[in-house]
Short mmCIF file of C-alpha atoms in Angstrom, two decimals:
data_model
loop_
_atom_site.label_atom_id
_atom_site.label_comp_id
_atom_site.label_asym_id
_atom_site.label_seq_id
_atom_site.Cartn_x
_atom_site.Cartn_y
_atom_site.Cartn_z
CA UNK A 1 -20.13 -6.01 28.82
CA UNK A 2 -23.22 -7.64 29.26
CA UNK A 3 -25.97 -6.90 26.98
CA UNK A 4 -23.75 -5.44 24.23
CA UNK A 5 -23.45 -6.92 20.64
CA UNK A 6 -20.97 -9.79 19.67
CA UNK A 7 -21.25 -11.48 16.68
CA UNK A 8 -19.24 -13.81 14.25
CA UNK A 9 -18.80 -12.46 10.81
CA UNK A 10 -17.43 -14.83 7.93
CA UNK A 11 -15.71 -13.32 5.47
CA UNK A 12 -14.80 -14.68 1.93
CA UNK A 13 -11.84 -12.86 -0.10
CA UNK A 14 -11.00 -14.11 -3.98
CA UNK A 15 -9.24 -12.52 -7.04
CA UNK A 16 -11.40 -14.37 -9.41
CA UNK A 17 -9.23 -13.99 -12.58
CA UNK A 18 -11.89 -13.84 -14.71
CA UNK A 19 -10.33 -11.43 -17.94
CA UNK A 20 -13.47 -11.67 -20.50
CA UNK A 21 -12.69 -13.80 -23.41
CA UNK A 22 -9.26 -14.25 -22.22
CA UNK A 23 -8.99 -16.85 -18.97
CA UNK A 24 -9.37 -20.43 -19.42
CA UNK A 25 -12.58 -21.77 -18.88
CA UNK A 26 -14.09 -18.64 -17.11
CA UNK A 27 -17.77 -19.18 -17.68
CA UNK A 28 -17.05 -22.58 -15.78
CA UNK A 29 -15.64 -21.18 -12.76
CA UNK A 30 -17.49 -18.15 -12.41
CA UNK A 31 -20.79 -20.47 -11.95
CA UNK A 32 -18.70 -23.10 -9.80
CA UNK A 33 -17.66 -19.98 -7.67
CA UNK A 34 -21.73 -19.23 -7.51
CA UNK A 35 -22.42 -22.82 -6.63
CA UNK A 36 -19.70 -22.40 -3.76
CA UNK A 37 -20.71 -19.33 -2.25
CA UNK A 38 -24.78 -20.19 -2.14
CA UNK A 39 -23.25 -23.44 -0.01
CA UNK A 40 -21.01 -21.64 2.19
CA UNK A 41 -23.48 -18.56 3.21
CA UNK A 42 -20.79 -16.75 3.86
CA UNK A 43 -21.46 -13.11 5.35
CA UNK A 44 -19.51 -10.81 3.13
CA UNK A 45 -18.21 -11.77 -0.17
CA UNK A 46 -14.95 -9.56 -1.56
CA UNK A 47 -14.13 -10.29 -5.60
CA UNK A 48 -11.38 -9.42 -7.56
CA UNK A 49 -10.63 -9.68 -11.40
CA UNK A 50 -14.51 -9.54 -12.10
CA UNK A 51 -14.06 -7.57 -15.48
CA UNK A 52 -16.83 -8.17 -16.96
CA UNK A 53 -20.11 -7.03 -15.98
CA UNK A 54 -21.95 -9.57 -17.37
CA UNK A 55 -20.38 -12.23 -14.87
CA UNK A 56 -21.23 -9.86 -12.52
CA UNK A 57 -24.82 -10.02 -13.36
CA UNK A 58 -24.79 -13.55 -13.57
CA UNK A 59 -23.31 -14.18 -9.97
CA UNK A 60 -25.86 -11.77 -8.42
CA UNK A 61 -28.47 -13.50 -10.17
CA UNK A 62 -27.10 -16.52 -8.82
CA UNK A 63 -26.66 -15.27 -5.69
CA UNK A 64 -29.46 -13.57 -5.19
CA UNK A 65 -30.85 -15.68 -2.38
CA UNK A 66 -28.05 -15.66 -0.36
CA UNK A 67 -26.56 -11.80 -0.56
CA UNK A 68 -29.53 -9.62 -1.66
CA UNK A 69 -26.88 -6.98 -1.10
CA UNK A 70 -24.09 -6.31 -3.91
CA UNK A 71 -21.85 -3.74 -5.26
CA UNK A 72 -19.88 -3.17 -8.55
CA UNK A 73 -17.26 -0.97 -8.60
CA UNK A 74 -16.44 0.60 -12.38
CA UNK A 75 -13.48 2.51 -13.50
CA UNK A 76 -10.42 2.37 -15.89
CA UNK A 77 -11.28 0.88 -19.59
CA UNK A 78 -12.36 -2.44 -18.95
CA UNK A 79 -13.24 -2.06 -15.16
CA UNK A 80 -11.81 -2.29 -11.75
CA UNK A 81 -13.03 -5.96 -11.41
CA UNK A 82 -13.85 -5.29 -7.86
CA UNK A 83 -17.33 -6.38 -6.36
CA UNK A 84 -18.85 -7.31 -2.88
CA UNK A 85 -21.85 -9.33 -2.11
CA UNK A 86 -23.56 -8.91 1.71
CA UNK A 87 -26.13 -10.42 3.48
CA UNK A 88 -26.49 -7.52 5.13
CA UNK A 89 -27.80 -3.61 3.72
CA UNK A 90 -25.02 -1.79 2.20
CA UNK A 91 -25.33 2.11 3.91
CA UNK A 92 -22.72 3.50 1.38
CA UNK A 93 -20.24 2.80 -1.61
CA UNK A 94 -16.83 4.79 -2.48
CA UNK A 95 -14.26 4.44 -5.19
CA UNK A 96 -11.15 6.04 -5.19
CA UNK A 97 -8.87 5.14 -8.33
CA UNK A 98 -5.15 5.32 -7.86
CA UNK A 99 -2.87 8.01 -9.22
CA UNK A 100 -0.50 5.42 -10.97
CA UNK A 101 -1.00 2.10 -12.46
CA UNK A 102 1.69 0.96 -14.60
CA UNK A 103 2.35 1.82 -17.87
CA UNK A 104 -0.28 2.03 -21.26
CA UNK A 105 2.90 0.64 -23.47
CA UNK A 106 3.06 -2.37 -21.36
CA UNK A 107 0.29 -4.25 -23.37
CA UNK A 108 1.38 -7.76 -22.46
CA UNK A 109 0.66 -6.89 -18.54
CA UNK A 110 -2.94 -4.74 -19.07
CA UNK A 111 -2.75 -3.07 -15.43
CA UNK A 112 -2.96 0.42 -16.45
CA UNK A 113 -6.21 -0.10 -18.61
CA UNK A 114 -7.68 -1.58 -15.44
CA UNK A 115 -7.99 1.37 -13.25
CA UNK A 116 -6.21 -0.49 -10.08
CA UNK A 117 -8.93 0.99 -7.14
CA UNK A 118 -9.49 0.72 -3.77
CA UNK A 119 -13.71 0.55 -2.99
CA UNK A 120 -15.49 1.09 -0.09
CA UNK A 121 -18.58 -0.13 1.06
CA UNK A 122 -20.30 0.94 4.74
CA UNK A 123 -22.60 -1.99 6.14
CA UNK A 124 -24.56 -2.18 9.56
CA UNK A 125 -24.68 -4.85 11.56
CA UNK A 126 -26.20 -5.53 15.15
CA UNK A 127 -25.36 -1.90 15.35
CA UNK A 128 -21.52 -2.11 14.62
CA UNK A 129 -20.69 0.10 11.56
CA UNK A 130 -18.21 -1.52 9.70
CA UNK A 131 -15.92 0.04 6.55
CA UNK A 132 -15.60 -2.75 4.03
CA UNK A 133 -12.71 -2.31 1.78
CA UNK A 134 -11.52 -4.57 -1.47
CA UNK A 135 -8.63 -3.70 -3.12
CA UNK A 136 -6.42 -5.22 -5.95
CA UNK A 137 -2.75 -3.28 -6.37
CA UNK A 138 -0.36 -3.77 -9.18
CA UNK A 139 1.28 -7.15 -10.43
CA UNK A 140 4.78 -7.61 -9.66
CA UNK A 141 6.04 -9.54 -12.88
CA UNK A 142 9.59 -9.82 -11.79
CA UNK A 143 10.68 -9.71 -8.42
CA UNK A 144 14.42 -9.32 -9.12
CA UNK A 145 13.75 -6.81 -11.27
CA UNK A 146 10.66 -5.21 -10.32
CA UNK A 147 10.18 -2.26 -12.42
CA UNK A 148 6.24 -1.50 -10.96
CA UNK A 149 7.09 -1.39 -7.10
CA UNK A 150 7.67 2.58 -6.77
CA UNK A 151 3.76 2.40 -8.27
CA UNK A 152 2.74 -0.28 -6.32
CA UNK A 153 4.18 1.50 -3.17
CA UNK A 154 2.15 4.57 -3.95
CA UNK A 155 -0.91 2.37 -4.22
CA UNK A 156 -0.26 1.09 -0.88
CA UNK A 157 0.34 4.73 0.69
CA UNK A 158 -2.97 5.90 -1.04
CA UNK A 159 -4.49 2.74 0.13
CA UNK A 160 -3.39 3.31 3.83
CA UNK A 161 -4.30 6.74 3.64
CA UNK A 162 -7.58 6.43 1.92
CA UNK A 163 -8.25 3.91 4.86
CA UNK A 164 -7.17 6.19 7.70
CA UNK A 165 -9.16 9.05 6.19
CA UNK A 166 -12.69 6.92 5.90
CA UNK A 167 -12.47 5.01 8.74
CA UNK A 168 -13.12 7.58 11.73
CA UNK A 169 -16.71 7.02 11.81
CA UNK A 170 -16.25 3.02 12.00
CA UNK A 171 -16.21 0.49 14.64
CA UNK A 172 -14.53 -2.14 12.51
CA UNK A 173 -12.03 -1.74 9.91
CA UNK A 174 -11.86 -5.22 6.92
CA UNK A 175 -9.97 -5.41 4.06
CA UNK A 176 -9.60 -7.95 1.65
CA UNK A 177 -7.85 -8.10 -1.92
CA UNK A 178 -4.89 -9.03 -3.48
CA UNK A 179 -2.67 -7.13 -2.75
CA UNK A 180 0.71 -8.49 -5.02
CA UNK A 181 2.68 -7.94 -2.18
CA UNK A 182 4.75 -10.56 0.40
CA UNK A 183 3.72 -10.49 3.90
CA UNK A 184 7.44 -8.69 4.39
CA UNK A 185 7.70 -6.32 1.31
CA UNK A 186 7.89 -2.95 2.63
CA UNK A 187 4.33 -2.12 1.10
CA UNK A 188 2.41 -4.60 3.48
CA UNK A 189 4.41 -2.93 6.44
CA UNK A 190 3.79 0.55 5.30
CA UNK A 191 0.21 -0.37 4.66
CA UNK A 192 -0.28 -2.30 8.27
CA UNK A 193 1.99 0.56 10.32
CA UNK A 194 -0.02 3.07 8.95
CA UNK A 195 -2.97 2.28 9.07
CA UNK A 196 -2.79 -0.34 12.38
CA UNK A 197 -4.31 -3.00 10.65
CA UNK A 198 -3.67 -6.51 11.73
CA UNK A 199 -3.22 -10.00 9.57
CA UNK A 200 -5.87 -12.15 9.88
CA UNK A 201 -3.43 -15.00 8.95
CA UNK A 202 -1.35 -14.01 11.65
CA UNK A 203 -3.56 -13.46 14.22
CA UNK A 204 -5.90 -16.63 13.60
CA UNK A 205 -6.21 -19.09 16.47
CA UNK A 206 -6.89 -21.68 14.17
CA UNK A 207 -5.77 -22.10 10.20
CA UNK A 208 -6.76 -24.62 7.65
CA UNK A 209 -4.76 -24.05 4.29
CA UNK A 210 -2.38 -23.89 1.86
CA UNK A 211 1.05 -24.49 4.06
CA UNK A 212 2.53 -20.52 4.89
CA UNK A 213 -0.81 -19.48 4.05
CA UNK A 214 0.76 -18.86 0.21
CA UNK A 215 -2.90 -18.03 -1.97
CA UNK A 216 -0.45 -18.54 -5.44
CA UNK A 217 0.93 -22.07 -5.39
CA UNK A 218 2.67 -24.38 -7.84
CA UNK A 219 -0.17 -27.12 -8.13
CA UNK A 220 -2.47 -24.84 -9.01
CA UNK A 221 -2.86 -25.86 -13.00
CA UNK A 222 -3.32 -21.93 -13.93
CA UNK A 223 -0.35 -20.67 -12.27
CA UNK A 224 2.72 -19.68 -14.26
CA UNK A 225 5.52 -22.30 -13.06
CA UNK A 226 8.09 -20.82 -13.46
CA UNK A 227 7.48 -17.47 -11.81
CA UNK A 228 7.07 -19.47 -8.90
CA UNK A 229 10.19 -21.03 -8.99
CA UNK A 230 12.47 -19.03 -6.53
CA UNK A 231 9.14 -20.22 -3.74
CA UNK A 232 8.34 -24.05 -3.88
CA UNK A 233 6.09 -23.49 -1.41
CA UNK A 234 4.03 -20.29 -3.23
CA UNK A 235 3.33 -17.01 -1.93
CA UNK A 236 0.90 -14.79 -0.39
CA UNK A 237 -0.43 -12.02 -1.78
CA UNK A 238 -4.14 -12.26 -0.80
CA UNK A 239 -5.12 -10.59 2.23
CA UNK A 240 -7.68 -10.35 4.90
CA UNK A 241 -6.95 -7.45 7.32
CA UNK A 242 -8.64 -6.19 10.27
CA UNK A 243 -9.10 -3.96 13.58
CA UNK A 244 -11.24 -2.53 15.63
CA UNK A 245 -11.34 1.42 15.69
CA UNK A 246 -13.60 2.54 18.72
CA UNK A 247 -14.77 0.48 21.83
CA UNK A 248 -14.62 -2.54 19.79
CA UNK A 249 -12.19 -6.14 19.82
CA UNK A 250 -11.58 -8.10 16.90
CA UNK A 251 -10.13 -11.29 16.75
CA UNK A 252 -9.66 -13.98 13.92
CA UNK A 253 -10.95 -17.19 15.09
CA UNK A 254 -10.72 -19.34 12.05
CA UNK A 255 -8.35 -18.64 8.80
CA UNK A 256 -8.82 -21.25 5.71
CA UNK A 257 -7.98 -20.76 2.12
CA UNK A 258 -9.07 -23.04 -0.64
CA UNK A 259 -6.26 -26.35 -1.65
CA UNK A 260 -6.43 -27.57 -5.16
CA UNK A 261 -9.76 -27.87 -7.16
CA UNK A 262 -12.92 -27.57 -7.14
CA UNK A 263 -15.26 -30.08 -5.48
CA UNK A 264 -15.97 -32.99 -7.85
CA UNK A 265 -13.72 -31.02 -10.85
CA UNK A 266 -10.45 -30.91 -12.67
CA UNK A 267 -10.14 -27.33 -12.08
CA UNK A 268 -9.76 -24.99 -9.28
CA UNK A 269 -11.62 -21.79 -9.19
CA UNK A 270 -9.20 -19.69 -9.96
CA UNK A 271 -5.23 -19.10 -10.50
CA UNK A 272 -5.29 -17.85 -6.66
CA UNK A 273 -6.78 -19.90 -3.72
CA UNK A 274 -10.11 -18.16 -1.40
CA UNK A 275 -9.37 -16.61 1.89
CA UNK A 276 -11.82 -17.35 4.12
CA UNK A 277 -11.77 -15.81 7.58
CA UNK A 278 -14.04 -16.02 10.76
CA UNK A 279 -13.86 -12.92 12.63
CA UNK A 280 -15.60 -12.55 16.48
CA UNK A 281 -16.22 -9.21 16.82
CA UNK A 282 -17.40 -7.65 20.67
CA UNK A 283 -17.46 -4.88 22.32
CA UNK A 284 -15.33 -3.83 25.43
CA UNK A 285 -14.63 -1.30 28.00
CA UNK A 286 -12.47 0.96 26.40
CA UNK A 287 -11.58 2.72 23.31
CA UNK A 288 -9.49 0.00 21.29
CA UNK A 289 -7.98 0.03 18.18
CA UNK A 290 -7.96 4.15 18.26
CA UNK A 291 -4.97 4.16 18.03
CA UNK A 292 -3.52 4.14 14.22
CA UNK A 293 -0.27 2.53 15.01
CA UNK A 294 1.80 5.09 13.98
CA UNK A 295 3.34 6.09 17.44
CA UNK A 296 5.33 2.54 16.35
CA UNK A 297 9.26 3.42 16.15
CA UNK A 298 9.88 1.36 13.86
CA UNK A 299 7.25 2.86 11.45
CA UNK A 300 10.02 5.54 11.26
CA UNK A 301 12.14 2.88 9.07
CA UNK A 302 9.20 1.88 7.27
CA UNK A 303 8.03 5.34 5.88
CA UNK A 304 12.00 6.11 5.09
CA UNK A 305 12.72 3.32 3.52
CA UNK A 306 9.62 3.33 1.18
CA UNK A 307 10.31 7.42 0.49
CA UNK A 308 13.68 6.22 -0.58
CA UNK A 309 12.53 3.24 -3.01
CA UNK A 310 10.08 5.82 -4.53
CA UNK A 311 12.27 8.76 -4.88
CA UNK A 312 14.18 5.95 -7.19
CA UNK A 313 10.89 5.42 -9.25
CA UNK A 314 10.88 9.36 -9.28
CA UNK A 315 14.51 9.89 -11.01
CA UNK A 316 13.35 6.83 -13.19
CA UNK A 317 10.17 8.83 -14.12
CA UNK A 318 12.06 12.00 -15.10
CA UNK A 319 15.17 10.40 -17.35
CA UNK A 320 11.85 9.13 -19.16
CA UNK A 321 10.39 12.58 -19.07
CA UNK A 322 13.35 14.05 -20.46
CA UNK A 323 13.33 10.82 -22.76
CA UNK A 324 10.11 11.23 -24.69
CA UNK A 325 10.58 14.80 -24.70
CA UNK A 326 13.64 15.02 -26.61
CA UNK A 327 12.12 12.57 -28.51
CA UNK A 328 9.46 14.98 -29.57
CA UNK A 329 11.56 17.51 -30.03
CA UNK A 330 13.17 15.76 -32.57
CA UNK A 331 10.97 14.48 -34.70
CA UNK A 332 9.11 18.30 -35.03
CA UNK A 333 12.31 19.69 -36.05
CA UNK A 334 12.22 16.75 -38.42
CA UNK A 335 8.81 17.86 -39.88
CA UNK A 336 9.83 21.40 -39.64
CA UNK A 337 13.31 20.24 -41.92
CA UNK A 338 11.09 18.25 -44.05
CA UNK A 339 8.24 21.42 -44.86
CA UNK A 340 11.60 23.60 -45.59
CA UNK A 341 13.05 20.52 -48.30
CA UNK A 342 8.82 20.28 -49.65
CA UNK A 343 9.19 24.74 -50.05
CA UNK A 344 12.53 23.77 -51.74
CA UNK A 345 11.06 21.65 -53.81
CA UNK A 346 8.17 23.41 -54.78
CA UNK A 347 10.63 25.95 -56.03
CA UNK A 348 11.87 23.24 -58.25
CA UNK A 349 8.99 22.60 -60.00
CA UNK A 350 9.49 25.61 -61.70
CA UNK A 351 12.75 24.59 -63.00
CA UNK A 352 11.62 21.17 -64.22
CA UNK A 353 12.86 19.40 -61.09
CA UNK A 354 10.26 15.81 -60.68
CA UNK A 355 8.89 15.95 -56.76
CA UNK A 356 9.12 12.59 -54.49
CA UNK A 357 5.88 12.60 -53.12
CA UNK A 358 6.35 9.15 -52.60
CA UNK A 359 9.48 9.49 -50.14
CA UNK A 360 8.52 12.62 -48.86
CA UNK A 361 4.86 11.09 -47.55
CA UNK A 362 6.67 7.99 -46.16
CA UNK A 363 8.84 10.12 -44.09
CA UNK A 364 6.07 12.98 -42.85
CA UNK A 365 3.90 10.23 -41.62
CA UNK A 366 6.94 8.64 -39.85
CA UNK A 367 7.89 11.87 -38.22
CA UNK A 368 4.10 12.51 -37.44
CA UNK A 369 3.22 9.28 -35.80
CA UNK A 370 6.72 9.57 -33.58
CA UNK A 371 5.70 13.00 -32.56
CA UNK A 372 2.18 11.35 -31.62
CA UNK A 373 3.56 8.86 -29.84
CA UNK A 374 6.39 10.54 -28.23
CA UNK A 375 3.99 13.67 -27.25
CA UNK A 376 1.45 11.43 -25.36
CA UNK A 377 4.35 9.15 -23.24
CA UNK A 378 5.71 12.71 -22.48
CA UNK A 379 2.49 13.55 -21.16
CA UNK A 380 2.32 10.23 -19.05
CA UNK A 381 5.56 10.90 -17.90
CA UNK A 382 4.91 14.48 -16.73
CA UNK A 383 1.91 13.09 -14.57
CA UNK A 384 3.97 10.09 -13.49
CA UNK A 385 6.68 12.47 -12.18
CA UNK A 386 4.07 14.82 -10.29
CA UNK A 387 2.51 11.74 -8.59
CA UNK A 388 5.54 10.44 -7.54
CA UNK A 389 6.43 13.91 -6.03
CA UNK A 390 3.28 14.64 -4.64
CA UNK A 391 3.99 10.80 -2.88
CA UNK A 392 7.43 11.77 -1.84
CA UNK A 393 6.22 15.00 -0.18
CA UNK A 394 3.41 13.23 1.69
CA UNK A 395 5.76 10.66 3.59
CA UNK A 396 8.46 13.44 4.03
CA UNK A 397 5.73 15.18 6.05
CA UNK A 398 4.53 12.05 7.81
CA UNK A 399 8.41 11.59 8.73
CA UNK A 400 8.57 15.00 10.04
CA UNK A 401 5.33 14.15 12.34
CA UNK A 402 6.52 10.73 13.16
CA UNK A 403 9.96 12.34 14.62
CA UNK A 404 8.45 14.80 16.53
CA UNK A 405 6.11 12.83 18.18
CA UNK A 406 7.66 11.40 20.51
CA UNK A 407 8.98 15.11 22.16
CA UNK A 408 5.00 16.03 22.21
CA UNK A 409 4.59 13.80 25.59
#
């Protein structure tokens, strides 16, 4: 339609893997990712793995200039790590955390003292509202064995639905993160089915990249080798999603994602390559991308079959439950055994008998600290069972809707 806005909008997407004090040389690429970004003037900036707010500080600083706009999103312990830099006004932020997030025994993987979140921002431009979402979901260590993906699939259901419930008042839906998913794990097709959402890598009319797309390759000197192993090529986990909601069209002219290092350095700017999309956005006649997608039949098969892969996390999460809380159990009627030996004792004294405060101390604290311990992962496990529930229920009732539907026209 003549008249009406169209505009390019150049996106930039990144999970910066910036752990404070921990990742190699992360002072060096933060400000090499700063340097990058004030060349590229690229329209909307989506970070990931930005734990500390210092570098945070330091890259708006930097950056300044370029994206007067910027948002930090904080939760968890140590921070969500997500941020977004705009050249344009952002109208509103949101952060909703998700229900489950691993495991706080887990040390060696960290996720659950992140506080894994989904944030929102709302930005204006040339009169198109447009929801902004960055996202980073839940490692998967081991794929053969992957012990995290009923929590990762609620993620993705809370992500989809978080999305569907935000995004009525939008013209254009984006979302960018890593998402630790492959393009045809159930999660990414629950999360696109639901939600309608389309892959920029997919969709692009032209790409310049990493072969496949993949964002976590082999040659990339901070990768893990052999995790990669079972895919020479890489993987993709890192996303840039899109679609119009409301009178608007969408399409991905231009997909790139960074290859190898830095220019003029040894190292590359992170363990995962950029995603850098070009999206034309216009308006047309009628009301496209209203439609959520779920009318799809085969989001029927989608929805089951991720119900069915968390109702396994679910009987997981109770044996644990029942676990720990045996456990518990156990070590108070250990204490409650040892106070009846310390009366006995006691009683004793009186006849000369010596008291072995020594052994007696050793084991109290012992029983104590398992009680502690086993009290508190009973506690996680109760919650982890409810989630997982509350999960189950929600897709049960999305089924129900989904089969009907089609007997409504």
């Amino acid at each position: 339609m003549e008249g009406d806005p169209t505009l390019r909008l150049r996106v930039f997407d990144l999970n910066c893997w910036a752990i404070r004090y921990l990742s190699k040389r992360r002072q060096e690429r933060i400000r090499l990712i700063g340097d990058m970004l004030r060349q590229e003037g690229f329209d909307l900036v989506l970070l990931q793995e930005v734990w500390s707010e210092q570098d945070y500080s330091d890259l708006k600083v930097k950056l300044g200039g370029c994206y007067p706009f910027s948002h930090y999103f904080r939760s968890g312990v140590i921070g969500s790590g997500l941020c977004v830099f705009s050249r344009f006004p952002i109208l509103d932020t949101l952060l909703y955390q998700y229900s489950l997030n691993g495991y706080p025994y887990m040390l060696q993987h960290g996720d659950w003292f992140c506080g894994k979140s989904v944030g929102l921002v709302i930005i204006k431009i040339s009169g198109i509202i447009f929801n902004v979402y960055v996202t980073h979901l839940h490692a998967e260590y081991c794929r053969e064995k992957d012990a995290y993906l009923p929590h990762r699939l609620v993620q993705a259901w809370e992500l989809a639905q978080f999305i569907r419930h935000t995004s009525k008042a939008a013209d254009v839906v984006l979302l960018g993160g890593d998402l630790n998913m492959h393009p045809e794990d159930v999660g990414i097709r629950l999360l696109r089915g639901w939600t309608g959402l389309r892959d920029a890598f997919a969709e692009a009319t032209h790409f310049e990249g990493c072969e496949d797309g993949c964002t976590l390759v082999p040659n990339n000197c901070f990768t893990v080798k052999t995790e990669l192993l079972p895919f020479p090529l890489g993987i993709r986990i890192d996303y840039i999603l899109y679609k119009a909601v409301s009178g608007f069209m969408v399409k991905c002219e231009e997909l790139k994602t960074t290859t190898g290092t830095a220019p003029g350095m040894d190292i590359p700017f992170s363990d995962h390559e950029a995603v850098m999309a070009t999206l034309h956005i216009r308006r047309q006649g009628g009301a496209a991308g209203a439609n959520l997608g779920t009318a799809e039949p085969t989001l029927v098969d989608v929805v089951t079959e991720a119900r069915m892969e968390v109702g396994v996390g679910l009987r997981a999460a109770q044996r644990q439950r029942y676990s720990t809380g045996r456990m518990a159990v156990l070590a108070l009627l250990l204490l409650l055994l040892q106070a009846a030996a310390v009366l006995g004792a006691l009683a004793g004294l009186a006849a000369g008998q010596p008291f072995p405060k020594l052994s007696f101390s050793l084991l109290a604290f012992l029983a104590i600290g398992v009680l502690l311990l086993a009290t508190g992962l009973h506690l996680f496990h109760i919650i982890e069972v409810k989630m997982l529930q509350a999960t189950e229920e929600q897709m049960r009732t999305a089924l129900r809707a989904l089969q009907e539907r089609p007997s409504d026209g």
